[in-house]
PDB file of C-alpha atoms in Angstrom:
ATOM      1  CA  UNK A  65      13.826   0.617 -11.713  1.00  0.00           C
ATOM      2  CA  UNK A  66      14.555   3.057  -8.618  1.00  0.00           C
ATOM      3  CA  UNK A  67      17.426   4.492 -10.440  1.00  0.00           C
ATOM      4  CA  UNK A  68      14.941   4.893 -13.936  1.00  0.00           C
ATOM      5  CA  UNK A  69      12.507   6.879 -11.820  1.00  0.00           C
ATOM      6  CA  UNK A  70      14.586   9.059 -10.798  1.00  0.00           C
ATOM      7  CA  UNK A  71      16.224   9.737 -13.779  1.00  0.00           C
ATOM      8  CA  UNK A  72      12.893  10.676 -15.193  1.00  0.00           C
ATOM      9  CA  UNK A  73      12.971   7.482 -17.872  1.00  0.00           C
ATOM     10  CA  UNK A  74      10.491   5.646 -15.877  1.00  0.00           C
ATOM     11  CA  UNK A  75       7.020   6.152 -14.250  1.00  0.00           C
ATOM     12  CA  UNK A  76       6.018   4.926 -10.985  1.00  0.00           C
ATOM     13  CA  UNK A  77       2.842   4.596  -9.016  1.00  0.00           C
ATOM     14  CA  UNK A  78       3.215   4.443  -4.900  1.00  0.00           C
ATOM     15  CA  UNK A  79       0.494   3.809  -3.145  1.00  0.00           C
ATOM     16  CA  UNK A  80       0.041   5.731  -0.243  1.00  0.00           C
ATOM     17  CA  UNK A  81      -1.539   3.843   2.788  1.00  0.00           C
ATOM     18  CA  UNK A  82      -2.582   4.938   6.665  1.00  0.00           C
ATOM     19  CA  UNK A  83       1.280   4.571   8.009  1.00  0.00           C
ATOM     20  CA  UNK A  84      -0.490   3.416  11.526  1.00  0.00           C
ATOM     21  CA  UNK A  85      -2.631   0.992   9.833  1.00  0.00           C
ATOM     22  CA  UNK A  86       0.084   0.326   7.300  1.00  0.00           C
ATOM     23  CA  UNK A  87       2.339  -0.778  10.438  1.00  0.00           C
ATOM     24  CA  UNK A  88      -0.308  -2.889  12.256  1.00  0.00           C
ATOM     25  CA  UNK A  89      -0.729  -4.612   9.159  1.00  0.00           C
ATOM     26  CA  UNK A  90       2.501  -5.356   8.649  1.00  0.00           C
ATOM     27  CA  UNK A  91       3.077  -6.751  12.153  1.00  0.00           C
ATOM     28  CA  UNK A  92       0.358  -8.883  11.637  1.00  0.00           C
ATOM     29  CA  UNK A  93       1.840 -10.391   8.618  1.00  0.00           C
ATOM     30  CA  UNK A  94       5.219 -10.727   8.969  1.00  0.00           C
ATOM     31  CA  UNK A  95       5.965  -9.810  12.769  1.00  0.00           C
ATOM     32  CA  UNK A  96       8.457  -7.781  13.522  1.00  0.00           C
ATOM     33  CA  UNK A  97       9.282  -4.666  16.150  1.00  0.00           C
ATOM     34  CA  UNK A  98       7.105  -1.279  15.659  1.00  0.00           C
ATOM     35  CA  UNK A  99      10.266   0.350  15.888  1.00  0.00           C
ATOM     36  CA  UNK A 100      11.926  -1.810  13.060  1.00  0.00           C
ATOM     37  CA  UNK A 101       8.875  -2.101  11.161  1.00  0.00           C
ATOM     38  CA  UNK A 102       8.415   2.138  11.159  1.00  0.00           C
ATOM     39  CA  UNK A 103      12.168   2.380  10.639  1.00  0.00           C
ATOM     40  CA  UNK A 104      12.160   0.429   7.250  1.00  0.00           C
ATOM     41  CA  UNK A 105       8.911   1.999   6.405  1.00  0.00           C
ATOM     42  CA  UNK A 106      10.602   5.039   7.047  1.00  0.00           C
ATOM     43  CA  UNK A 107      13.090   4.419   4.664  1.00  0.00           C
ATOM     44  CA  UNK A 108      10.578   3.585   1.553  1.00  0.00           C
ATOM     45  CA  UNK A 109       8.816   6.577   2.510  1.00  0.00           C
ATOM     46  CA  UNK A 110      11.538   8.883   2.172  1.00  0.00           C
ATOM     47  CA  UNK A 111      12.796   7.446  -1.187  1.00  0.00           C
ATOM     48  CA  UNK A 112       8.623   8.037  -2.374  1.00  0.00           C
ATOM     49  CA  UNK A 113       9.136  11.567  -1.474  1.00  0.00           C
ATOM     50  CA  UNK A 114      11.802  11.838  -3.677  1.00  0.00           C
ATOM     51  CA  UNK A 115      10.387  10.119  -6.223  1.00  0.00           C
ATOM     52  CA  UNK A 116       7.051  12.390  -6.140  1.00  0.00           C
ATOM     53  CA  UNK A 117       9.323  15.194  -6.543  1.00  0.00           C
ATOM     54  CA  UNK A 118      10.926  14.507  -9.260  1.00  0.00           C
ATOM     55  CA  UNK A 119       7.367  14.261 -10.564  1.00  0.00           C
ATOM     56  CA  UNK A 120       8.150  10.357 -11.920  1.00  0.00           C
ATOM     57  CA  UNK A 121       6.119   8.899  -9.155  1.00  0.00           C
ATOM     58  CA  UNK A 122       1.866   9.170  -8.976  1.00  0.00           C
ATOM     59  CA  UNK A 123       1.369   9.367  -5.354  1.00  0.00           C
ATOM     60  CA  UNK A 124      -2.230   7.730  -4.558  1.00  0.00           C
ATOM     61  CA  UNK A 125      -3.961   6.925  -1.339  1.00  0.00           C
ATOM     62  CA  UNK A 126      -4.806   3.494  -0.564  1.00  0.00           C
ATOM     63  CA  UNK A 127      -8.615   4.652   0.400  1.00  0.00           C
ATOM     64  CA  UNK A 128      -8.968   7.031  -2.742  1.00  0.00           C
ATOM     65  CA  UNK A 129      -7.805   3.622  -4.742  1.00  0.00           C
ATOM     66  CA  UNK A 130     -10.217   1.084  -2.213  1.00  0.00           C
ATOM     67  CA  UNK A 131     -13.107   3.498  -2.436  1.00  0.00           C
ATOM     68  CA  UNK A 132     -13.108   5.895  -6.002  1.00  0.00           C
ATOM     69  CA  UNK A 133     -11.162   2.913  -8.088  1.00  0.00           C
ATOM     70  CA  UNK A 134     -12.579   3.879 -11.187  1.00  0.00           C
ATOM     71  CA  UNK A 135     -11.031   7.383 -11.575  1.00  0.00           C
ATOM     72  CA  UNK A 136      -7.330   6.335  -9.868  1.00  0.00           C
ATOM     73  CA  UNK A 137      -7.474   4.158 -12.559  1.00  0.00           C
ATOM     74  CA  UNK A 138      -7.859   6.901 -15.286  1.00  0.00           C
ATOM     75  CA  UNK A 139      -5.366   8.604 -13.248  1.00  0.00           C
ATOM     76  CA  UNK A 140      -3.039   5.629 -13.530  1.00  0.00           C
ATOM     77  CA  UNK A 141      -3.327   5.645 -16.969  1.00  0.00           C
ATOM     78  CA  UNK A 142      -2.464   9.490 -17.482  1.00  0.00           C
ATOM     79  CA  UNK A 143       0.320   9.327 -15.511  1.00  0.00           C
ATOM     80  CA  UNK A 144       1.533   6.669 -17.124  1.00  0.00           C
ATOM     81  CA  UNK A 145       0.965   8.593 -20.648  1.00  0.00           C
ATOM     82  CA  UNK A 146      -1.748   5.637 -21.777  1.00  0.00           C
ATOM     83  CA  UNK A 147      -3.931   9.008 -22.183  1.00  0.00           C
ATOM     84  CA  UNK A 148      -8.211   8.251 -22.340  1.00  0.00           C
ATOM     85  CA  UNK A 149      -8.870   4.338 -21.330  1.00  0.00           C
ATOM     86  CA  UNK A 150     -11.989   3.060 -22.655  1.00  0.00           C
ATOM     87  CA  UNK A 151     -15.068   1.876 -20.140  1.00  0.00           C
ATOM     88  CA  UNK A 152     -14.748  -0.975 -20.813  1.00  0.00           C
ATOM     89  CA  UNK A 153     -11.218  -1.136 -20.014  1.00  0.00           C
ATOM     90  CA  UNK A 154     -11.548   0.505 -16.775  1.00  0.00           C
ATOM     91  CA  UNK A 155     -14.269  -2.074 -16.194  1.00  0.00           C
ATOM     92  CA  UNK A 156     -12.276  -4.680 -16.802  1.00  0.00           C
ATOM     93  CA  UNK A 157      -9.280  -3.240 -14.678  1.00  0.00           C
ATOM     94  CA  UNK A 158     -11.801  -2.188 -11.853  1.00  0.00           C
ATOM     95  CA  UNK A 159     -12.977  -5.886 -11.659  1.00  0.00           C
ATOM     96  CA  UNK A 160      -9.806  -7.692 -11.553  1.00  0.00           C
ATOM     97  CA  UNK A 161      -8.534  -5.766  -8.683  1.00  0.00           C
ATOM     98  CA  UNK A 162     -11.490  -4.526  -6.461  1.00  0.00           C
ATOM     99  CA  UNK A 163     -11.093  -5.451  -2.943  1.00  0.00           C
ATOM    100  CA  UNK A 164     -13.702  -8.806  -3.337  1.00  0.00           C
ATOM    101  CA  UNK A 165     -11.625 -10.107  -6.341  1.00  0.00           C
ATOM    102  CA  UNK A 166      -8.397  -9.956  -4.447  1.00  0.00           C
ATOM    103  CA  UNK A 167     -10.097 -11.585  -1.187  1.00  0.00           C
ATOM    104  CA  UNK A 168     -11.327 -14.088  -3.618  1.00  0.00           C
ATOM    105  CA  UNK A 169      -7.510 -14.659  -4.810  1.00  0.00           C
ATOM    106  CA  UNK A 170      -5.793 -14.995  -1.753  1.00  0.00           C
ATOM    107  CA  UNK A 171      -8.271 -17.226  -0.713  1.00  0.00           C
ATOM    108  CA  UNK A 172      -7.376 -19.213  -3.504  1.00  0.00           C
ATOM    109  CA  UNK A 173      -3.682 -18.888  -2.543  1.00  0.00           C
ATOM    110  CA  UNK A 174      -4.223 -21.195   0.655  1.00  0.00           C
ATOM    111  CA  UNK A 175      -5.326 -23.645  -1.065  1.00  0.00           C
ATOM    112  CA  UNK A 176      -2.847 -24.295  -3.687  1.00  0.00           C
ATOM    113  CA  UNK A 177       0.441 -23.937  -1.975  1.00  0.00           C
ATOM    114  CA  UNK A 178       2.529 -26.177  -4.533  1.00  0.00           C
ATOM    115  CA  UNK A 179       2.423 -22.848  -6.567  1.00  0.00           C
ATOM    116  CA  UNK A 180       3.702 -20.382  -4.318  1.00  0.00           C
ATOM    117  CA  UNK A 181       7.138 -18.876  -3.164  1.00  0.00           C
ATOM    118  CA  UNK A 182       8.169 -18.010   0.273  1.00  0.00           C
ATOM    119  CA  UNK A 183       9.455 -14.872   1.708  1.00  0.00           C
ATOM    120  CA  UNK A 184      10.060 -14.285   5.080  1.00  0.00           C
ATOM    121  CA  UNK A 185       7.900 -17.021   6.625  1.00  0.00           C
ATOM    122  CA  UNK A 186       4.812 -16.188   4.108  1.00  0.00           C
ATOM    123  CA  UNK A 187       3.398 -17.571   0.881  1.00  0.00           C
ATOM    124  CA  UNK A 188       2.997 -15.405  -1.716  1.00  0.00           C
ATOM    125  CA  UNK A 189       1.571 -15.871  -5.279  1.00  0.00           C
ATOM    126  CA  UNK A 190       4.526 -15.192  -7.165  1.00  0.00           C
ATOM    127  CA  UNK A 191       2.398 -13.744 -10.643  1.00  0.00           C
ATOM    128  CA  UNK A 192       0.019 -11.359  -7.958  1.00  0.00           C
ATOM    129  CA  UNK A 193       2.125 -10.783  -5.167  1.00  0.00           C
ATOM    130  CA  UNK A 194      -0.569 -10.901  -3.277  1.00  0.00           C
ATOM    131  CA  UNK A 195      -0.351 -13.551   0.021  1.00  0.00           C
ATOM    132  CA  UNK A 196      -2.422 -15.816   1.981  1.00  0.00           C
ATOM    133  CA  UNK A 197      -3.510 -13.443   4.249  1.00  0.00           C
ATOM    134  CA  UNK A 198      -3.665 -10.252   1.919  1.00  0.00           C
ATOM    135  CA  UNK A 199      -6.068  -7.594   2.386  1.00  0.00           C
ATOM    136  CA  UNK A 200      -8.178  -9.388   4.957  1.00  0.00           C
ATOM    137  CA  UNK A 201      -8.885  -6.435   7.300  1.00  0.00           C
ATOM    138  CA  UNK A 202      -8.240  -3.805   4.296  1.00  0.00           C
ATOM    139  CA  UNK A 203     -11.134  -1.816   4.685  1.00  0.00           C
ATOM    140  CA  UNK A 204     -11.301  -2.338   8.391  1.00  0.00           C
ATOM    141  CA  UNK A 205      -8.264  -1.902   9.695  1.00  0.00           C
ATOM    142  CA  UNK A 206      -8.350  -0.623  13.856  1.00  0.00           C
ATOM    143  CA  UNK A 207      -4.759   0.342  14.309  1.00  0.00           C
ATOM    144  CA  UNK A 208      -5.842   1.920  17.290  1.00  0.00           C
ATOM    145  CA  UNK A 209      -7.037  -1.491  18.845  1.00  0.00           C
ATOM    146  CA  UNK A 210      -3.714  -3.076  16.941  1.00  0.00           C
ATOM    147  CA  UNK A 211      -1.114  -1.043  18.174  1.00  0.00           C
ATOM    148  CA  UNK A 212      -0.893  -0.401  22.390  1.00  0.00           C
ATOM    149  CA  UNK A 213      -0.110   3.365  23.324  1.00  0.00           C
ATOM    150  CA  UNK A 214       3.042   2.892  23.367  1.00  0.00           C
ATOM    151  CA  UNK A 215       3.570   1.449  20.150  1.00  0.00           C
ATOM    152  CA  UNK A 216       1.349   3.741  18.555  1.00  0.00           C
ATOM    153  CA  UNK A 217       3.934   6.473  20.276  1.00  0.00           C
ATOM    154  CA  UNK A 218       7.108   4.667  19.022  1.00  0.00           C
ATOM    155  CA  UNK A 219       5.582   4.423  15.028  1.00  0.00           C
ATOM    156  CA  UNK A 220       4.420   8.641  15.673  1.00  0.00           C
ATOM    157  CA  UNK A 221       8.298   9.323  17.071  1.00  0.00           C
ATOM    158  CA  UNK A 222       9.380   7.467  13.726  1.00  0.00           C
ATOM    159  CA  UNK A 223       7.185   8.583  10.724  1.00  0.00           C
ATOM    160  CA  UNK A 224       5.737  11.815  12.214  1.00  0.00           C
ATOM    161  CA  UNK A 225       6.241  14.002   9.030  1.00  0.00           C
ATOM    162  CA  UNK A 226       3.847  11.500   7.214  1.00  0.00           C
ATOM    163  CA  UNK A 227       1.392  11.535   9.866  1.00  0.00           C
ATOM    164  CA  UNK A 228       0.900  15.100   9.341  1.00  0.00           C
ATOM    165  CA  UNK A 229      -1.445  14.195   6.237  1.00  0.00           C
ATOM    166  CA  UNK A 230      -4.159  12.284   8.433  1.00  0.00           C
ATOM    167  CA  UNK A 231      -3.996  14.684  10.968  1.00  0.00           C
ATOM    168  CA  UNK A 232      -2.408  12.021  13.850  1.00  0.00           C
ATOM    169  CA  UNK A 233      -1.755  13.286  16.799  1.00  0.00           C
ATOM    170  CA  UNK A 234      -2.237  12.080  20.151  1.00  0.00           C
ATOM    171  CA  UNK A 235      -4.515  14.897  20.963  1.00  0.00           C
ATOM    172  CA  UNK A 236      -6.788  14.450  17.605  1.00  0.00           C
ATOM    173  CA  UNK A 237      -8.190  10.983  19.467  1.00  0.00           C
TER     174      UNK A 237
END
């Protein structure tokens, strides 16, 4: 897939989210280091920026997608050279994957662990991807409270130049 995308034969959406939050959240999940969690995050960051420009990759931000989910997914569907998408399509898309419906799911996922996988030390629907703890705190997420100053000043020495879009810096708080 990787090497499709940036060949220009294949299309790809990345969804951009807070990196600070994006790191607490991680943590939280699957444990881990700041410092290895930012490097690896790094790492997938870097390879998005060469996707988006090579113009094969539809860059979106996690709250545009949380918050104005109807017209990312007209977006979606440009990009992806579906063209116009009927209401009631949109609708339909809009209501399997709002925030509530994927709470709902993961819920769901706890309770019926004879149908999930495990990767490192979490359950995950295999069909959703979505796992037992999945988007829990998604619209609240305090990275600030999450991550000490210290590890908030690790994560900025590691993924500074994506920072730069949410205006991060220790003097902004």
């Amino acid at each position: 897939m990787i090497r499709f995308v940036l060949e220009g034969r294949a299309r790809n959406i990345y969804t951009m989210r807070h990196p600070l939050a994006a790191v607490a959240s991680y943590r939280e999940q699957f444990g881990g280091s700041v410092e290895d969690i930012a490097t690896r995050m790094r790492q997938s960051l870097t390879t998005a920026d060469r996707w988006t420009a090579d113009r094969g990759t539809l860059r979106i931000e996690f709250e545009d997608i949380v918050n104005h989910t109807r017209g990312q997914i007209r977006r979606i569907a440009v990009h992806l050279g579906v063209g116009d998408v009927s209401e009631e399509l949109v609708d339909s898309i809009d209501h399997q994957t709002c925030l509530q419906t994927v709470r709902r799911r993961t819920a769901q996922i706890a309770d019926n662990p004879a149908d999930l996988k495990q990767y490192n030390g979490s359950l995950y629907d295999p069909q959703t991807l979505y796992h037992s703890n999945h988007a829990p705190k998604a619209d609240l997420r305090a990275w600030k409270d999450e991550l000490s100053d210290a590890e908030q000043a690790v994560a900025r020495s590691i993924l500074g130049p994506w920072l730069e879009p949410y205006r991060i810096h220790p003097e902004d708080e």
